Tab-separated table of C-alpha atoms in Angstrom:
chain	number	residue	atom	x	y	z
A	184	MET	CA	63.354	109.099	93.166
A	185	GLU	CA	62.376	105.308	93.048
A	186	GLN	CA	61.267	103.522	96.004
A	187	LEU	CA	64.306	101.519	97.539
A	188	PRO	CA	63.631	98.132	99.196
A	189	PRO	CA	63.965	98.156	102.865
A	190	GLY	CA	67.500	97.471	104.303
A	191	PHE	CA	69.159	99.096	101.018
A	192	ARG	CA	72.664	100.271	101.543
A	193	PHE	CA	75.386	101.583	99.445
A	194	TYR	CA	78.119	99.116	100.310
A	195	PRO	CA	81.244	99.253	97.971
A	196	THR	CA	84.538	97.958	98.546
A	197	GLU	CA	87.666	100.153	97.771
A	198	GLU	CA	88.309	98.509	94.518
A	199	GLU	CA	84.602	99.368	93.364
A	200	LEU	CA	85.168	102.888	94.288
A	201	VAL	CA	88.397	103.367	92.258
A	202	SER	CA	87.799	100.960	89.373
A	203	PHE	CA	84.232	101.644	88.713
A	204	TYR	CA	82.886	104.652	90.420
A	205	LEU	CA	86.034	106.941	89.985
A	206	HIS	CA	87.188	105.731	86.625
A	207	ASN	CA	83.647	106.094	85.029
A	208	LYS	CA	83.453	109.628	86.418
A	209	LEU	CA	87.074	110.481	84.927
A	210	GLU	CA	85.738	109.116	81.534
A	211	GLY	CA	82.414	111.052	81.518
A	212	LYS	CA	80.610	107.666	81.638
A	213	ARG	CA	77.658	106.552	83.732
A	214	PRO	CA	75.945	109.785	84.774
A	215	ASP	CA	73.525	107.810	86.920
A	216	VAL	CA	76.242	107.558	89.421
A	217	GLN	CA	75.536	111.258	90.402
A	218	ARG	CA	72.344	109.714	92.352
A	219	VAL	CA	74.678	107.717	94.664
A	220	ILE	CA	77.845	110.081	94.655
A	221	PRO	CA	77.351	113.978	93.921
A	222	VAL	CA	80.070	116.429	92.671
A	223	ILE	CA	80.690	118.749	95.847
A	224	SER	CA	83.243	121.182	96.383
A	225	ILE	CA	83.628	119.209	99.757
A	226	TYR	CA	86.519	121.376	101.177
A	227	ASP	CA	84.013	124.529	101.244
A	228	ILE	CA	81.310	122.677	103.350
A	229	GLU	CA	81.530	121.984	107.078
A	230	PRO	CA	81.641	117.959	107.437
A	231	TRP	CA	78.378	117.988	109.620
A	232	HIS	CA	76.556	119.466	106.648
A	233	LEU	CA	77.848	116.987	104.190
A	234	PRO	CA	75.113	114.287	104.789
A	235	LYS	CA	72.518	116.727	103.805
A	236	VAL	CA	73.805	117.414	100.308
A	237	SER	CA	74.956	113.444	99.705
A	238	GLY	CA	73.470	111.242	96.708
A	239	GLU	CA	69.632	110.852	96.892
A	240	MET	CA	70.142	107.105	97.212
A	241	CYS	CA	72.437	107.548	100.339
A	242	GLN	CA	70.874	110.352	102.265
A	243	ALA	CA	69.307	107.897	104.887
A	244	ASP	CA	72.795	106.442	105.573
A	245	THR	CA	73.787	107.469	109.088
A	246	GLU	CA	77.636	105.805	109.022
A	247	GLN	CA	79.169	107.115	105.688
A	248	TRP	CA	78.674	109.387	102.694
A	249	PHE	CA	80.536	109.580	99.198
A	250	PHE	CA	81.403	112.536	97.043
A	251	PHE	CA	83.453	113.587	93.993
A	252	ALA	CA	85.625	116.420	94.593
A	253	PRO	CA	86.755	118.486	91.497
A	254	ARG	CA	90.273	119.649	91.238
A	255	GLN	CA	90.617	123.138	92.766
A	256	GLU	CA	91.925	126.100	90.437
A	257	ARG	CA	95.001	126.571	92.627
A	258	GLU	CA	95.646	122.783	92.383
A	259	ALA	CA	95.554	122.922	88.669
A	260	ARG	CA	98.206	125.726	88.467
A	261	GLY	CA	100.542	123.761	90.442
A	262	GLY	CA	99.614	124.856	94.060
A	263	ARG	CA	98.546	122.799	96.994
A	264	PRO	CA	95.014	122.281	97.670
A	265	SER	CA	92.978	124.304	100.286
A	266	ARG	CA	91.464	122.209	102.874
A	267	THR	CA	90.335	124.958	105.344
A	268	THR	CA	86.642	125.654	105.765
A	269	ASP	CA	85.101	128.519	107.940
A	270	SER	CA	85.422	126.546	111.100
A	271	GLY	CA	88.198	124.350	110.837
A	272	TYR	CA	90.590	122.475	108.483
A	273	TRP	CA	91.057	118.784	107.241
A	274	LYS	CA	94.567	117.452	108.167
A	275	ALA	CA	96.223	114.454	106.540
A	276	THR	CA	96.995	111.549	109.102
A	277	GLY	CA	99.538	108.554	108.400
A	278	SER	CA	100.981	107.879	105.139
A	279	PRO	CA	99.140	107.624	101.780
A	280	GLY	CA	98.594	104.081	100.851
A	281	TYR	CA	97.483	102.101	97.624
A	282	VAL	CA	94.334	100.771	96.689
A	283	TYR	CA	94.503	97.225	94.789
A	284	SER	CA	92.588	95.473	92.390
A	285	SER	CA	91.479	91.691	92.778
A	286	ASP	CA	94.288	90.664	90.704
A	287	ASN	CA	96.861	92.691	92.953
A	288	ARG	CA	97.371	95.714	90.523
A	289	VAL	CA	97.701	99.207	92.063
A	290	ILE	CA	94.624	101.171	90.765
A	291	GLY	CA	94.533	104.076	92.998
A	292	VAL	CA	96.146	105.958	96.015
A	293	LYS	CA	94.110	106.615	99.427
A	294	LYS	CA	94.990	109.411	101.838
A	295	THR	CA	93.175	109.565	105.235
A	296	MET	CA	92.284	112.785	106.997
A	297	VAL	CA	90.901	114.163	110.269
A	298	PHE	CA	88.769	117.350	110.614
A	299	TYR	CA	89.941	119.743	113.436
A	300	LYS	CA	88.103	122.727	114.550
A	301	GLY	CA	89.919	126.119	114.945
A	302	LYS	CA	92.946	127.490	113.397
A	303	ALA	CA	95.777	125.333	112.467
A	304	PRO	CA	98.083	124.083	113.990
A	305	THR	CA	96.317	124.318	117.455
A	306	GLY	CA	92.798	123.096	116.313
A	307	ARG	CA	90.725	120.592	118.060
A	308	LYS	CA	90.534	117.159	116.703
A	309	THR	CA	87.036	115.940	115.821
A	310	LYS	CA	85.348	112.534	115.156
A	311	TRP	CA	85.192	113.515	111.306
A	312	LYS	CA	87.243	111.656	108.959
A	313	MET	CA	87.718	111.255	105.457
A	314	ASN	CA	89.182	108.725	103.006
A	315	GLU	CA	90.486	110.516	99.596
A	316	TYR	CA	90.807	108.259	96.692
A	317	ARG	CA	92.734	109.289	93.329
A	318	ALA	CA	92.778	106.962	90.377
A	319	ILE	CA	96.049	105.852	88.747
A	320	GLU	CA	95.884	106.430	85.012
A	321	GLU	CA	95.447	102.873	83.327
A	322	VAL	CA	98.492	101.848	81.241
A	323	PRO	CA	98.458	99.390	78.457
A	324	SER	CA	99.560	96.008	79.378
A	325	SER	CA	101.992	95.986	76.351
A	326	SER	CA	103.597	99.116	77.411
A	327	SER	CA	106.508	98.769	79.922
A	328	THR	CA	107.915	102.203	79.501
A	329	VAL	CA	104.938	104.286	80.507
A	330	VAL	CA	105.157	105.592	84.172
A	331	PRO	CA	101.532	105.540	85.705
A	332	LYS	CA	100.307	109.031	86.741
A	333	LEU	CA	97.750	110.048	89.089
A	334	ARG	CA	94.180	111.536	87.731
A	335	HIS	CA	93.535	114.756	89.320
A	336	GLU	CA	90.417	115.905	87.716
A	337	PHE	CA	88.372	114.489	90.292
A	338	SER	CA	88.807	112.534	93.664
A	339	LEU	CA	86.330	110.526	95.436
A	340	CYS	CA	85.871	111.210	99.054
A	341	ARG	CA	84.362	108.985	101.746
A	342	VAL	CA	83.296	110.938	104.836
A	343	TYR	CA	82.439	109.189	107.875
A	344	VAL	CA	82.074	109.775	111.985
A	345	VAL	CA	84.263	107.597	114.198
A	346	SER	CA	82.161	105.646	116.682
A	347	GLY	CA	82.533	103.282	119.369
A	348	SER	CA	81.046	100.419	117.059
A	349	PHE	CA	82.305	98.948	113.973
A	350	ARG	CA	81.361	100.957	111.045
A	351	ALA	CA	79.550	99.589	107.941
A	352	PHE	CA	82.607	99.260	105.838
A	353	ASP	CA	84.551	97.649	108.582
A	354	ARG	CA	82.281	94.969	109.232
A	355	ARG	CA	82.355	93.620	105.593
A	356	PRO	CA	84.485	90.634	105.461
A	357	GLU	CA	86.689	89.719	102.524
A	358	MET	CA	85.443	86.256	101.036
A	359	SER	CA	88.947	85.392	99.747
A	360	THR	CA	91.111	83.248	102.035
A	361	ARG	CA	93.885	82.440	99.708
A	362	GLU	CA	97.510	81.676	100.615
A	363	THR	CA	99.873	84.587	100.612
A	364	PRO	CA	103.511	84.538	100.180
A	365	GLN	CA	105.548	86.357	102.883
A	366	LEU	CA	107.543	89.242	101.728
A	367	GLY	CA	111.176	88.719	100.960
A	368	ASP	CA	110.763	84.832	100.138
A	369	ASN	CA	108.755	82.177	98.422
A	370	ARG	CA	107.407	80.519	101.664
A	371	VAL	CA	103.807	80.095	102.065
A	372	ALA	CA	102.013	81.826	105.116
A	373	THR	CA	101.417	79.209	108.067
A	374	SER	CA	97.923	78.618	109.262
A	375	SER	CA	98.308	80.888	112.229
A	376	GLN	CA	99.595	83.422	109.619
A	377	LYS	CA	96.539	82.996	107.518
A	378	THR	CA	94.157	83.461	110.448
A	379	THR	CA	95.848	86.666	111.244
A	380	MET	CA	95.575	87.812	107.586
A	381	ILE	CA	91.696	86.825	107.663
A	382	HIS	CA	91.122	88.955	110.808
A	383	TYR	CA	92.998	91.799	109.373
A	384	LYS	CA	90.806	91.441	106.210
A	385	PHE	CA	87.960	91.854	108.349
A	386	PHE	CA	88.817	95.454	108.989
A	387	LYS	CA	90.639	95.882	105.620
A	388	VAL	CA	87.772	97.952	103.594
A	389	GLY	CA	87.539	101.029	106.121
A	390	MET	CA	90.105	103.014	108.156
A	391	VAL	CA	91.287	100.998	111.340
A	392	THR	CA	92.037	102.900	114.537
A	393	VAL	CA	93.878	101.667	117.724
A	394	GLU	CA	90.399	101.279	119.487
A	395	ASP	CA	89.063	98.763	116.803
A	396	ILE	CA	92.071	96.731	117.020
A	397	LYS	CA	91.803	96.664	120.999
A	398	THR	CA	88.092	95.853	120.747
A	399	TRP	CA	88.677	93.211	118.312
A	400	SER	CA	91.437	91.625	120.523
A	401	ARG	CA	89.267	91.790	123.732
A	402	PHE	CA	86.474	90.073	121.846
A	403	LYS	CA	88.802	87.175	120.394
A	404	ARG	CA	90.043	86.512	124.128
A	405	THR	CA	86.542	86.614	125.793
A	406	SER	CA	85.416	84.106	123.002
A	407	THR	CA	88.310	81.988	123.356
A	408	ASN	CA	87.948	81.840	127.139
A	409	LYS	CA	84.042	81.026	126.889
A	410	THR	CA	85.044	78.007	124.383
A	411	ASN	CA	87.799	76.684	126.755
A	412	ASN	CA	85.315	77.131	129.935
A	413	SER	CA	82.573	75.410	128.099
A	414	ALA	CA	84.956	72.440	127.112
A	415	ALA	CA	86.009	72.116	130.642
A	416	CYS	CA	82.883	71.993	132.197
A	417	GLN	CA	81.735	68.998	129.772
Protein backbone atom coordinates (compact mmCIF):
# COMPACT_ATOMS: atom_id res chain seq x y z
CA MET A 1 0.00 0.00 0.00
CA GLU A 2 1.40 3.39 -0.94
CA GLN A 3 2.01 5.96 1.77
CA LEU A 4 -0.85 8.44 1.99
CA PRO A 5 -0.30 12.08 2.97
CA PRO A 6 -1.35 13.18 6.49
CA GLY A 7 -5.00 14.07 6.80
CA PHE A 8 -6.16 11.88 3.92
CA ARG A 9 -9.86 11.00 4.12
CA PHE A 10 -12.21 9.23 1.74
CA TYR A 11 -14.84 11.94 1.64
CA PRO A 12 -17.43 11.28 -1.13
CA THR A 13 -20.83 12.83 -1.67
CA GLU A 14 -23.85 10.62 -2.23
CA GLU A 15 -23.82 11.55 -5.91
CA GLU A 16 -20.19 10.41 -6.20
CA LEU A 17 -20.95 7.15 -4.39
CA VAL A 18 -23.72 6.25 -6.83
CA SER A 19 -22.68 7.85 -10.12
CA PHE A 20 -18.99 6.95 -9.95
CA TYR A 21 -18.24 4.13 -7.51
CA LEU A 22 -21.41 2.07 -7.73
CA HIS A 23 -21.90 2.49 -11.48
CA ASN A 24 -18.26 1.59 -12.20
CA LYS A 25 -18.65 -1.53 -10.06
CA LEU A 26 -21.84 -2.54 -11.84
CA GLU A 27 -20.17 -2.08 -15.24
CA GLY A 28 -17.03 -3.97 -14.23
CA LYS A 29 -14.79 -0.93 -14.60
CA ARG A 30 -12.14 0.64 -12.37
CA PRO A 31 -11.01 -2.40 -10.33
CA ASP A 32 -8.82 -0.03 -8.30
CA VAL A 33 -11.88 1.10 -6.30
CA GLN A 34 -11.53 -2.19 -4.42
CA ARG A 35 -8.80 -0.48 -2.40
CA VAL A 36 -11.39 1.91 -1.04
CA ILE A 37 -14.64 -0.09 -1.22
CA PRO A 38 -14.23 -3.88 -1.02
CA VAL A 39 -16.85 -6.50 -1.87
CA ILE A 40 -18.18 -7.98 1.37
CA SER A 41 -21.22 -10.09 2.25
CA ILE A 42 -22.02 -7.39 4.76
CA TYR A 43 -25.04 -9.05 6.36
CA ASP A 44 -22.93 -12.06 7.40
CA ILE A 45 -20.66 -9.92 9.61
CA GLU A 46 -21.35 -8.14 12.88
CA PRO A 47 -21.18 -4.35 12.34
CA TRP A 48 -18.36 -3.82 14.88
CA HIS A 49 -16.16 -6.22 12.86
CA LEU A 50 -16.71 -4.37 9.57
CA PRO A 51 -14.03 -1.65 10.10
CA LYS A 52 -11.36 -4.40 10.15
CA VAL A 53 -12.37 -5.62 6.68
CA SER A 54 -12.86 -2.19 5.11
CA GLY A 55 -10.78 -0.96 2.16
CA GLU A 56 -7.04 -0.68 2.78
CA MET A 57 -7.13 3.07 2.14
CA CYS A 58 -9.94 3.61 4.68
CA GLN A 59 -9.05 1.33 7.59
CA ALA A 60 -7.68 4.26 9.60
CA ASP A 61 -11.06 6.01 9.43
CA THR A 62 -12.94 6.06 12.71
CA GLU A 63 -16.26 7.49 11.48
CA GLN A 64 -17.50 5.65 8.40
CA TRP A 65 -16.74 2.64 6.22
CA PHE A 66 -17.90 1.65 2.73
CA PHE A 67 -18.65 -1.73 1.16
CA PHE A 68 -20.10 -3.27 -2.00
CA ALA A 69 -22.67 -5.91 -1.06
CA PRO A 70 -23.41 -8.56 -3.72
CA ARG A 71 -26.98 -9.65 -4.30
CA GLN A 72 -27.94 -12.63 -2.16
CA GLU A 73 -29.06 -15.86 -3.81
CA ARG A 74 -32.48 -15.73 -2.18
CA GLU A 75 -32.92 -12.18 -3.51
CA ALA A 76 -31.95 -13.32 -7.03
CA ARG A 77 -34.71 -15.93 -6.84
CA GLY A 78 -37.27 -13.24 -6.02
CA GLY A 79 -37.18 -13.47 -2.22
CA ARG A 80 -36.38 -10.83 0.38
CA PRO A 81 -32.77 -10.32 1.44
CA SER A 82 -31.70 -11.66 4.83
CA ARG A 83 -30.25 -8.96 7.09
CA THR A 84 -29.74 -11.14 10.17
CA THR A 85 -26.35 -11.80 11.80
CA ASP A 86 -25.45 -14.17 14.63
CA SER A 87 -26.06 -11.50 17.29
CA GLY A 88 -28.80 -9.34 15.80
CA TYR A 89 -30.39 -7.84 12.71
CA TRP A 90 -30.54 -4.74 10.52
CA LYS A 91 -33.92 -3.02 10.47
CA ALA A 92 -35.00 -0.38 7.97
CA THR A 93 -36.02 2.97 9.43
CA GLY A 94 -38.00 5.70 7.71
CA SER A 95 -38.92 5.69 4.05
CA PRO A 96 -36.46 5.11 1.20
CA GLY A 97 -35.20 8.31 -0.41
CA TYR A 98 -33.77 9.28 -3.78
CA VAL A 99 -30.20 10.23 -4.62
CA TYR A 100 -29.97 13.12 -7.08
CA SER A 101 -27.28 14.19 -9.50
CA SER A 102 -26.02 17.77 -9.67
CA ASP A 103 -28.44 18.39 -12.56
CA ASN A 104 -31.39 17.10 -10.49
CA ARG A 105 -31.74 13.65 -12.11
CA VAL A 106 -32.69 10.72 -9.90
CA ILE A 107 -29.71 8.37 -10.05
CA GLY A 108 -30.30 6.04 -7.10
CA VAL A 109 -32.29 5.03 -4.05
CA LYS A 110 -31.10 5.20 -0.43
CA LYS A 111 -32.41 3.11 2.44
CA THR A 112 -31.35 3.76 6.06
CA MET A 113 -31.06 0.89 8.54
CA VAL A 114 -30.29 0.51 12.25
CA PHE A 115 -28.67 -2.54 13.84
CA TYR A 116 -30.52 -4.23 16.71
CA LYS A 117 -29.00 -6.79 19.10
CA GLY A 118 -31.10 -9.84 19.87
CA LYS A 119 -34.06 -11.46 18.14
CA ALA A 120 -36.69 -9.55 16.17
CA PRO A 121 -38.93 -7.85 17.06
CA THR A 122 -37.66 -7.36 20.61
CA GLY A 123 -34.04 -6.53 19.82
CA ARG A 124 -32.13 -3.72 21.53
CA LYS A 125 -31.30 -0.74 19.32
CA THR A 126 -27.59 0.05 18.93
CA LYS A 127 -25.66 3.07 17.61
CA TRP A 128 -24.68 1.28 14.41
CA LYS A 129 -26.38 2.59 11.26
CA MET A 130 -26.15 1.97 7.55
CA ASN A 131 -27.11 3.76 4.36
CA GLU A 132 -27.72 1.27 1.55
CA TYR A 133 -27.53 2.72 -1.97
CA ARG A 134 -28.83 1.12 -5.16
CA ALA A 135 -28.28 2.60 -8.60
CA ILE A 136 -31.00 3.28 -11.14
CA GLU A 137 -30.32 1.87 -14.58
CA GLU A 138 -29.30 4.62 -16.97
CA VAL A 139 -31.84 5.31 -19.70
CA PRO A 140 -30.91 7.05 -22.99
CA SER A 141 -32.16 10.63 -22.95
CA SER A 142 -33.88 10.07 -26.30
CA SER A 143 -36.05 7.31 -24.86
CA SER A 144 -39.18 8.49 -23.08
CA THR A 145 -40.99 5.12 -22.96
CA VAL A 146 -38.41 3.06 -21.02
CA VAL A 147 -39.17 2.76 -17.30
CA PRO A 148 -35.99 3.09 -15.19
CA LYS A 149 -35.14 0.03 -13.10
CA LEU A 150 -33.01 -0.54 -10.02
CA ARG A 151 -29.73 -2.40 -10.45
CA HIS A 152 -29.55 -5.24 -7.94
CA GLU A 153 -26.23 -6.95 -8.75
CA PHE A 154 -24.47 -4.84 -6.13
CA SER A 155 -25.51 -2.30 -3.55
CA LEU A 156 -23.15 0.18 -1.89
CA CYS A 157 -23.34 0.37 1.90
CA ARG A 158 -22.05 3.15 4.15
CA VAL A 159 -21.71 1.98 7.75
CA TYR A 160 -21.24 4.42 10.63
CA VAL A 161 -21.71 4.83 14.36
CA VAL A 162 -24.04 7.50 15.73
CA SER A 163 -22.12 9.79 18.09
CA GLY A 164 -22.74 13.02 19.96
CA SER A 165 -20.72 15.05 17.45
CA PHE A 166 -21.33 15.75 13.80
CA ARG A 167 -19.97 12.97 11.62
CA ALA A 168 -17.56 13.64 8.76
CA PHE A 169 -20.24 13.35 6.09
CA ASP A 170 -22.53 15.71 8.03
CA ARG A 171 -19.90 18.43 8.17
CA ARG A 172 -19.42 18.74 4.44
CA PRO A 173 -21.36 21.83 3.27
CA GLU A 174 -22.72 22.04 -0.24
CA MET A 175 -21.13 24.88 -2.20
CA SER A 176 -24.20 25.68 -4.27
CA THR A 177 -26.64 28.26 -2.89
CA ARG A 178 -28.73 28.56 -6.02
CA GLU A 179 -32.35 29.66 -5.74
CA THR A 180 -34.89 26.85 -5.66
CA PRO A 181 -38.53 27.23 -6.77
CA GLN A 182 -41.16 26.27 -4.23
CA LEU A 183 -43.13 23.13 -4.89
CA GLY A 184 -46.44 23.73 -6.58
CA ASP A 185 -45.74 27.14 -8.09
CA ASN A 186 -43.10 29.21 -9.85
CA ARG A 187 -42.25 31.61 -7.04
CA VAL A 188 -38.63 31.89 -6.02
CA ALA A 189 -37.64 31.23 -2.41
CA THR A 190 -37.24 34.25 -0.17
CA SER A 191 -33.95 35.12 1.51
CA SER A 192 -35.06 33.50 4.79
CA GLN A 193 -36.01 30.35 2.91
CA LYS A 194 -32.61 30.37 1.17
CA THR A 195 -30.96 30.49 4.58
CA THR A 196 -33.03 27.53 5.74
CA MET A 197 -32.06 25.57 2.64
CA ILE A 198 -28.38 26.32 3.16
CA HIS A 199 -28.64 25.06 6.74
CA TYR A 200 -30.38 21.94 5.45
CA LYS A 201 -27.61 21.36 2.92
CA PHE A 202 -25.11 21.52 5.77
CA PHE A 203 -26.52 18.17 6.94
CA LYS A 204 -27.69 16.81 3.63
CA VAL A 205 -24.85 14.41 2.81
CA GLY A 206 -25.37 12.13 5.82
CA MET A 207 -28.21 10.80 7.91
CA VAL A 208 -29.73 13.53 10.10
CA THR A 209 -31.07 12.65 13.53
CA VAL A 210 -33.38 14.70 15.73
CA GLU A 211 -30.44 15.24 18.10
CA ASP A 212 -28.37 16.71 15.23
CA ILE A 213 -31.08 19.23 14.38
CA LYS A 214 -31.59 20.21 18.04
CA THR A 215 -27.83 20.67 18.51
CA TRP A 216 -27.61 22.82 15.39
CA SER A 217 -30.60 24.91 16.54
CA ARG A 218 -29.02 25.50 19.97
CA PHE A 219 -25.74 26.46 18.36
CA LYS A 220 -27.52 28.90 16.02
CA ARG A 221 -29.44 30.55 18.91
CA THR A 222 -26.29 30.84 21.03
CA SER A 223 -24.36 32.43 18.18
CA THR A 224 -27.18 34.88 17.51
CA ASN A 225 -27.43 35.87 21.20
CA LYS A 226 -23.67 36.46 21.43
CA THR A 227 -23.79 38.67 18.35
CA ASN A 228 -26.70 40.70 19.73
CA ASN A 229 -25.03 41.09 23.15
CA SER A 230 -21.79 42.26 21.55
CA ALA A 231 -23.66 44.84 19.47
CA ALA A 232 -25.54 46.12 22.54
CA CYS A 233 -22.30 46.65 24.50
CA GLN A 234 -20.72 48.78 21.80
